CSV table of C-alpha atoms in Angstrom, one decimal:
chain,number,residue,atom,x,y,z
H,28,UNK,CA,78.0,64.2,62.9
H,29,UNK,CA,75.7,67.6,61.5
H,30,UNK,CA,74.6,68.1,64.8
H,31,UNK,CA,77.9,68.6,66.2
H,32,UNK,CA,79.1,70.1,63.3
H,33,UNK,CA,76.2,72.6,63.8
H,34,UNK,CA,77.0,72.8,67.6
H,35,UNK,CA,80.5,73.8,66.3
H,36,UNK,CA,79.5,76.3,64.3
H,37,UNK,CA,77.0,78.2,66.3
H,38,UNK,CA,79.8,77.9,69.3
H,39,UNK,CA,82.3,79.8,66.3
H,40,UNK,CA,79.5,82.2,66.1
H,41,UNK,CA,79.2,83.2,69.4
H,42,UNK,CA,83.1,83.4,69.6
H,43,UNK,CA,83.0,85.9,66.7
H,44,UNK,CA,80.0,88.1,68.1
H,45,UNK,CA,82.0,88.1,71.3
H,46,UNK,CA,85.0,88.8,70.0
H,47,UNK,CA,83.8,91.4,67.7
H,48,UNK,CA,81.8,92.9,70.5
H,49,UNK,CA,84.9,92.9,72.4
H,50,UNK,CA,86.9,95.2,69.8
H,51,UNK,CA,83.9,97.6,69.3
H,52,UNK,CA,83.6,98.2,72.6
H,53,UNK,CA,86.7,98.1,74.6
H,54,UNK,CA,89.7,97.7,72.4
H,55,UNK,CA,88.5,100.5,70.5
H,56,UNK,CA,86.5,102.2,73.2
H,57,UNK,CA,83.6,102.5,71.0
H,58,UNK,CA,84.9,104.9,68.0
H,59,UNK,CA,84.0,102.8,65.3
H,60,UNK,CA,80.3,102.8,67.0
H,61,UNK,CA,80.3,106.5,66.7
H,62,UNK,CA,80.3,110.0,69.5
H,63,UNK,CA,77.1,109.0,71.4
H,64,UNK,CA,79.1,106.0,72.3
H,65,UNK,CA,82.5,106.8,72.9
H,66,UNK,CA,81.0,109.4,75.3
H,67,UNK,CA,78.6,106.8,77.0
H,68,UNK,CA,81.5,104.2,77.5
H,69,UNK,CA,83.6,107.2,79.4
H,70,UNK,CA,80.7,108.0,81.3
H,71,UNK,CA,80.8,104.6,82.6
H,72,UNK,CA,83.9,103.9,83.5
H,73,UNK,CA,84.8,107.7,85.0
H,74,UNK,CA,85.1,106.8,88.5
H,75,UNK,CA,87.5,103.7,87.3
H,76,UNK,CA,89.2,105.4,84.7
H,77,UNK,CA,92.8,106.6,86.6
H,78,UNK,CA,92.7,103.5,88.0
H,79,UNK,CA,92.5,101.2,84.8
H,80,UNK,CA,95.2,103.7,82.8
H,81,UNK,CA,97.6,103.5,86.0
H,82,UNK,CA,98.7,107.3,85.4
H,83,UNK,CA,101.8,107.9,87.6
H,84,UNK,CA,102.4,111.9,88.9
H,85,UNK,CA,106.0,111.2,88.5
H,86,UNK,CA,106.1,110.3,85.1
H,87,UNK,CA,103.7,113.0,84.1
H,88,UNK,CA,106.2,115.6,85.6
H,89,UNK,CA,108.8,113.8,83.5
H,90,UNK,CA,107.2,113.8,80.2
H,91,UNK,CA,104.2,116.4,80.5
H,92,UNK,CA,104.7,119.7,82.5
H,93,UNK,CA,108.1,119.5,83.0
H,94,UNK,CA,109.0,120.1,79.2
H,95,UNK,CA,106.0,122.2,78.6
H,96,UNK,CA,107.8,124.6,81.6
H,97,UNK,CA,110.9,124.8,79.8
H,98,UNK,CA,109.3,125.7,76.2
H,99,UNK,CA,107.7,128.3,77.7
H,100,UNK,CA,110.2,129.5,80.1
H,101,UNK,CA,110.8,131.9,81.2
H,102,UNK,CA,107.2,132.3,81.5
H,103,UNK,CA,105.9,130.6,84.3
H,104,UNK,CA,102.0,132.2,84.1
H,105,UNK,CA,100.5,130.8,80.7
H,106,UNK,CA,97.0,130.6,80.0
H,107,UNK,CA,96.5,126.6,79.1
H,108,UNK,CA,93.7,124.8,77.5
H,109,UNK,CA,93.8,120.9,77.7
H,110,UNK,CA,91.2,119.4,74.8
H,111,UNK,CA,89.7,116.4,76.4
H,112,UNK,CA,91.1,116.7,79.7
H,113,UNK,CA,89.2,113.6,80.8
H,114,UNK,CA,90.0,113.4,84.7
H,115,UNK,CA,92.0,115.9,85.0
H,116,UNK,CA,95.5,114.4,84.1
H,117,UNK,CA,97.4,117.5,82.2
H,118,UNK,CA,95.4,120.1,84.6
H,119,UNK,CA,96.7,118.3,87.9
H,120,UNK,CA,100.1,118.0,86.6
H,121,UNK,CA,100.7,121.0,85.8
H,122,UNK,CA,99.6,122.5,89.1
H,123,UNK,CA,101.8,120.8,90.9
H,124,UNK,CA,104.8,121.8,89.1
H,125,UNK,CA,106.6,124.1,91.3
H,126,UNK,CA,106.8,126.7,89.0
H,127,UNK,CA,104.0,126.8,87.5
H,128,UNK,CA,101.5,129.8,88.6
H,129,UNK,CA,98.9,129.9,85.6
H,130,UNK,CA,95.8,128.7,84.6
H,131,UNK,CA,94.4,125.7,82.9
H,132,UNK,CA,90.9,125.8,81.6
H,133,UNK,CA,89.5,121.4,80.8
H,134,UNK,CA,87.1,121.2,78.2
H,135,UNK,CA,85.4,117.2,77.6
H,136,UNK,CA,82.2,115.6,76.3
H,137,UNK,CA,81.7,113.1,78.9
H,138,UNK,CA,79.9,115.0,81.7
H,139,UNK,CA,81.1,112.3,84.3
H,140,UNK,CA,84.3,112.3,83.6
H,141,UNK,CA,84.4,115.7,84.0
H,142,UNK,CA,82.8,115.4,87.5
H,143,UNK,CA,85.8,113.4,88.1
H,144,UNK,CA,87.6,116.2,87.5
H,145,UNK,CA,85.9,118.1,89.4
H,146,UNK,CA,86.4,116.6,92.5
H,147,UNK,CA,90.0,115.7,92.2
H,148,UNK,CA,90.9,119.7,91.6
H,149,UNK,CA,88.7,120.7,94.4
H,150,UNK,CA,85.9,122.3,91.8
H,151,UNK,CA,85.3,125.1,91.7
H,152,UNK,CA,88.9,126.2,91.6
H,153,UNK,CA,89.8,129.2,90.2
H,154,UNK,CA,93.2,127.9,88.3
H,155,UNK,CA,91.4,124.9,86.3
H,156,UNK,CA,88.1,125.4,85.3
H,157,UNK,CA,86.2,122.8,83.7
H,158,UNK,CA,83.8,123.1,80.9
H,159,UNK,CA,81.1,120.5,79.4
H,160,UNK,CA,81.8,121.6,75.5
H,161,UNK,CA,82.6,119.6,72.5
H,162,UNK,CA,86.4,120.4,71.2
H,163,UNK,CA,85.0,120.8,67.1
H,164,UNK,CA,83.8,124.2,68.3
H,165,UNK,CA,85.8,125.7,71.0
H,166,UNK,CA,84.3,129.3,72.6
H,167,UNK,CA,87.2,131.0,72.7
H,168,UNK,CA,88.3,133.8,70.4
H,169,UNK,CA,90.7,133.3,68.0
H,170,UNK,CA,94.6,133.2,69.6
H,171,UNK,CA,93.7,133.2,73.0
H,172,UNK,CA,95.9,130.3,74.6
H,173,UNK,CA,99.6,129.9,75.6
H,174,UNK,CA,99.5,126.5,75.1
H,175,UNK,CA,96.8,124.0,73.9
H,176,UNK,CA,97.0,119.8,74.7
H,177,UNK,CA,95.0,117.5,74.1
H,178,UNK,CA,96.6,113.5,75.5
H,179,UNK,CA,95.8,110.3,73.8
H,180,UNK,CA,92.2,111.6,72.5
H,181,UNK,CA,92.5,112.4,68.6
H,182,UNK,CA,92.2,109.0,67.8
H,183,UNK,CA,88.2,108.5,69.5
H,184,UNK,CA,86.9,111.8,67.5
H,185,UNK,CA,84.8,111.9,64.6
H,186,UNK,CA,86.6,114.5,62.8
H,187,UNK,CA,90.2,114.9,64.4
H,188,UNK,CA,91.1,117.4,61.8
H,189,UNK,CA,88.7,119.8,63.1
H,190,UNK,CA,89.6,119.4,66.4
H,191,UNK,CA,93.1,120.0,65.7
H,192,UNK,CA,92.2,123.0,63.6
H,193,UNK,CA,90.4,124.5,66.5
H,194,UNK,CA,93.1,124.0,68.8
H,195,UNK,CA,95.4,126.0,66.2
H,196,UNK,CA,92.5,128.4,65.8
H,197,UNK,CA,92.8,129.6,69.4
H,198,UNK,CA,96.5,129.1,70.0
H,199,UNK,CA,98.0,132.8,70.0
H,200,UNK,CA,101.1,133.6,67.2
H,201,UNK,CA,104.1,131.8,68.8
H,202,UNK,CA,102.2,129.7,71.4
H,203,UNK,CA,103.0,125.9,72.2
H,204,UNK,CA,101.0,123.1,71.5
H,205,UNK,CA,101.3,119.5,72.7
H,206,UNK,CA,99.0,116.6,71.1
H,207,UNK,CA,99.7,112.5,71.0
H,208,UNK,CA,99.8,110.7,68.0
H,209,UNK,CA,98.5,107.1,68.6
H,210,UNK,CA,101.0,104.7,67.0
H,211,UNK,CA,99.9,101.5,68.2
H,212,UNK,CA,97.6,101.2,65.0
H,213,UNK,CA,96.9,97.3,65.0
H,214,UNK,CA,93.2,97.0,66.5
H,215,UNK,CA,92.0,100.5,65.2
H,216,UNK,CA,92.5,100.7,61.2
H,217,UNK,CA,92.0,103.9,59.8
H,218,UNK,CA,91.5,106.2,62.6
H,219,UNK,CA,95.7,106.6,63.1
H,220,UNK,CA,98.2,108.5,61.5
H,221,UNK,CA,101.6,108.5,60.5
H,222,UNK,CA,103.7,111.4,62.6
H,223,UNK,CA,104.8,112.2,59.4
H,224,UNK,CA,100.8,113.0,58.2
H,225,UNK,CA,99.8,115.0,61.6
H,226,UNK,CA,103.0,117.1,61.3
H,227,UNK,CA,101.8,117.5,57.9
H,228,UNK,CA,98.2,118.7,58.4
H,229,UNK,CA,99.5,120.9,61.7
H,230,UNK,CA,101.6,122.7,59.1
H,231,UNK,CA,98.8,123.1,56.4
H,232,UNK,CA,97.1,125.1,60.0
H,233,UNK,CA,100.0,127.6,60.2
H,234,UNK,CA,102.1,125.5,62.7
H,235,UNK,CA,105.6,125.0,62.4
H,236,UNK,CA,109.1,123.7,64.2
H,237,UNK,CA,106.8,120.6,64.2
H,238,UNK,CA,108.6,117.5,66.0
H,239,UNK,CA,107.6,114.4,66.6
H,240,UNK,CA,109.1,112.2,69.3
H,241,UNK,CA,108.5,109.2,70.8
H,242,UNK,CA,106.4,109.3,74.5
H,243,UNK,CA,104.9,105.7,75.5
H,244,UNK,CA,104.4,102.1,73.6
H,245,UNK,CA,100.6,103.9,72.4
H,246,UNK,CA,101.7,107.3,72.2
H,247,UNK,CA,104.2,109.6,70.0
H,248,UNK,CA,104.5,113.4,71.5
H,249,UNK,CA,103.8,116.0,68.8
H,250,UNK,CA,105.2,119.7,69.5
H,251,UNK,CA,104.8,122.7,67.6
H,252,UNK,CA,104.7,126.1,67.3
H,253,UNK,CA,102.0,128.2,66.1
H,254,UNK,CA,103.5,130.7,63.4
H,255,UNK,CA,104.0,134.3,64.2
H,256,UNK,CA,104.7,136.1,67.5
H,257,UNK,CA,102.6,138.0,70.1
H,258,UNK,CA,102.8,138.9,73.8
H,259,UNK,CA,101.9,136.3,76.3
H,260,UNK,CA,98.6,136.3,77.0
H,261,UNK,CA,99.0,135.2,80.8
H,262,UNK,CA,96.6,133.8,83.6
H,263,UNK,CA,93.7,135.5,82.5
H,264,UNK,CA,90.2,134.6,84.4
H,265,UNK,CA,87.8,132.8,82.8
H,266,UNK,CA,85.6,135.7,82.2
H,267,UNK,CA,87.8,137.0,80.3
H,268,UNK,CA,88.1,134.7,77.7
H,269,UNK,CA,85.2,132.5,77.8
H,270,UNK,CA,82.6,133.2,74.6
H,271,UNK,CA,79.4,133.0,73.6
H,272,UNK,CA,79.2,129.5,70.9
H,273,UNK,CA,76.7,131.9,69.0
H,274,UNK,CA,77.6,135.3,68.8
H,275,UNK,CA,81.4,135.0,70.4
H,276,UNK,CA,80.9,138.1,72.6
H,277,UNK,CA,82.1,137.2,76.4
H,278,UNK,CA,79.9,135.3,78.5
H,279,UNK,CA,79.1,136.7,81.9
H,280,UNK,CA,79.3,135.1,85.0
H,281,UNK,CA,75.9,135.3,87.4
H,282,UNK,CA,75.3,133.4,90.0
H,283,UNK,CA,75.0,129.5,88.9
H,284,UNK,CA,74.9,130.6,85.7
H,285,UNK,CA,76.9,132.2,82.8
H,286,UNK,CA,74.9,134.3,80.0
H,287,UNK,CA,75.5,135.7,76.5
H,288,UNK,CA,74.7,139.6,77.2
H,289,UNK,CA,72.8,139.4,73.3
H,290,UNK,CA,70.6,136.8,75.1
H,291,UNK,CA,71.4,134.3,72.8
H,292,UNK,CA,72.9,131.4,75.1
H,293,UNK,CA,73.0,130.4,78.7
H,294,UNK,CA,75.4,127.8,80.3
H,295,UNK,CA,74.1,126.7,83.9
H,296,UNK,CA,76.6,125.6,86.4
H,297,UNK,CA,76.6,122.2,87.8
H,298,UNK,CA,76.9,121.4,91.8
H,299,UNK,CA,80.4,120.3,90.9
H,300,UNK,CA,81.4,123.5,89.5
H,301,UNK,CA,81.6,122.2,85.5
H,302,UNK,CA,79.7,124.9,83.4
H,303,UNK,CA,78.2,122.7,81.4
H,304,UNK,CA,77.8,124.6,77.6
H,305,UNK,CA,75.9,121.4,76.6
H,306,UNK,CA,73.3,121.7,78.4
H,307,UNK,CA,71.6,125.8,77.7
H,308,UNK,CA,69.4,127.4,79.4
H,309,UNK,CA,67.0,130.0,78.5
């Protein structure tokens, strides 16, 4: 009888590490195991990423750059920044929205996902650019943007706050932005919010018409407005708004490479066209 009792036990065990392995790693994708995970895990799955989420182009029209056309209307040439743009998703969309004739720079952490990207957009193409930068410290000036996104990623950073503050940061007076609040909070405890919370803490940023309305089973949409008004800052090049992470004076573009003119930073360019600000270069 012990011995099976013991087999028993040991076979609970083994259930539980499972199971518990299970969570940390794909249920929760890693975010209770900290960054240098959550990035590895999306390096690994990049090239099966679309096809595990099941993203539809007509549903993203829908819900995505469809709205985001008619908040902005009757501009039709914004300069857009999607936070974690992962494969591409928002930067695709909004391309192939028939009205839509601006620019939309991708930032990520996971390199491979971004080479995903990449190749999906046609890298290097002039209208998305892709950048290998962490979204805590964005190099872009301060209300720069249009509009800033960022889909179904504030719940895998370390310090979603910041992130969102940066996103305010470099959103001009008056510009739209367009985050998702997870509300599916039953396998990740204490890295959710309420909508009423993130409306709350976009506020305390200098945000405001905040709304919160419902998207997918996962996912509420959050809109706001950043407070103030300017003039549109339009489809500008990259060069032209892309900034040293040290001294925040414009890079500039050489060939395969772009470089702070104080000398203090160097981003190489990858052969897929990402310029990959993680990885300096004297």
């Amino acid at each position: 009888m012990n011995d099976w009792l013991g087999v028993i036990a040991l076979t609970l065990l083994a259930l539980g590490i499972i199971a518990l392995g299970w969570w940390l790693l794909i249920e929760t994708e890693g975010v209770y195991l900290g960054r240098r995970i959550v990035v590895w895990l999306y390096d690994l799955y990049a090239d099966r990423y679309d096809d595990i989420k099941h993203f539809r182009s007509e549903y993203d029209h829908r819900f995505l750059s469809q709205p985001i056309m008619e908040l902005i209307a009757p501009h039709r040439s914004p300069l857009v920044l999607d936070v974690a743009t992962g494969t591409g998703r928002l930067p695709i969309v909004l391309l192939n929205h028939g009205q839509f004739q601006g620019r939309v720079i991708g930032i990520d952490m996971s390199r491979r996902m971004l080479r995903k990207a990449a190749y999906k957009l046609g890298s290097p193409n002039p209208r998305a650019p892709l950048l290998w930068t962490p979204a805590e410290r964005l190099p872009f000036a301060d209300n720069t943007f249009d509009v800033v996104t960022s889909l179904e990623s504030l719940e895998f950073m370390e310090r979603p706050e910041a992130v969102l503050k940066e996103a305010v940061r470099v959103l001009r007076p008056g510009g739209l932005l367009l985050v998702t609040n997870r509300i599916n909070t039953r396998l990740m405890p204490g890295k959710t919010q309420s909508g009423e919370q993130i409306a709350k803490i976009l506020e305390s940023f200098g945000m405001e018409n905040v709304v919160v309305d419902y998207w997918q089973v996962d996912y509420d949409r959050v809109w706001g407005r950043k407070q103030g008004s300017s003039s549109v800052t339009g489809a500008r090049p990259l060069a032209e708004v892309l900034c040293c992470p040290r001294c925040q004076q414009l890079l500039i573009e050489e060939t395969g490479v772009w470089r702070c003119p104080e000398g203090h930073f160097a981003a190489p360019v990858g052969d897929d066209g990402v310029i990959e600000l993680l990885a300096p270069q004297a």
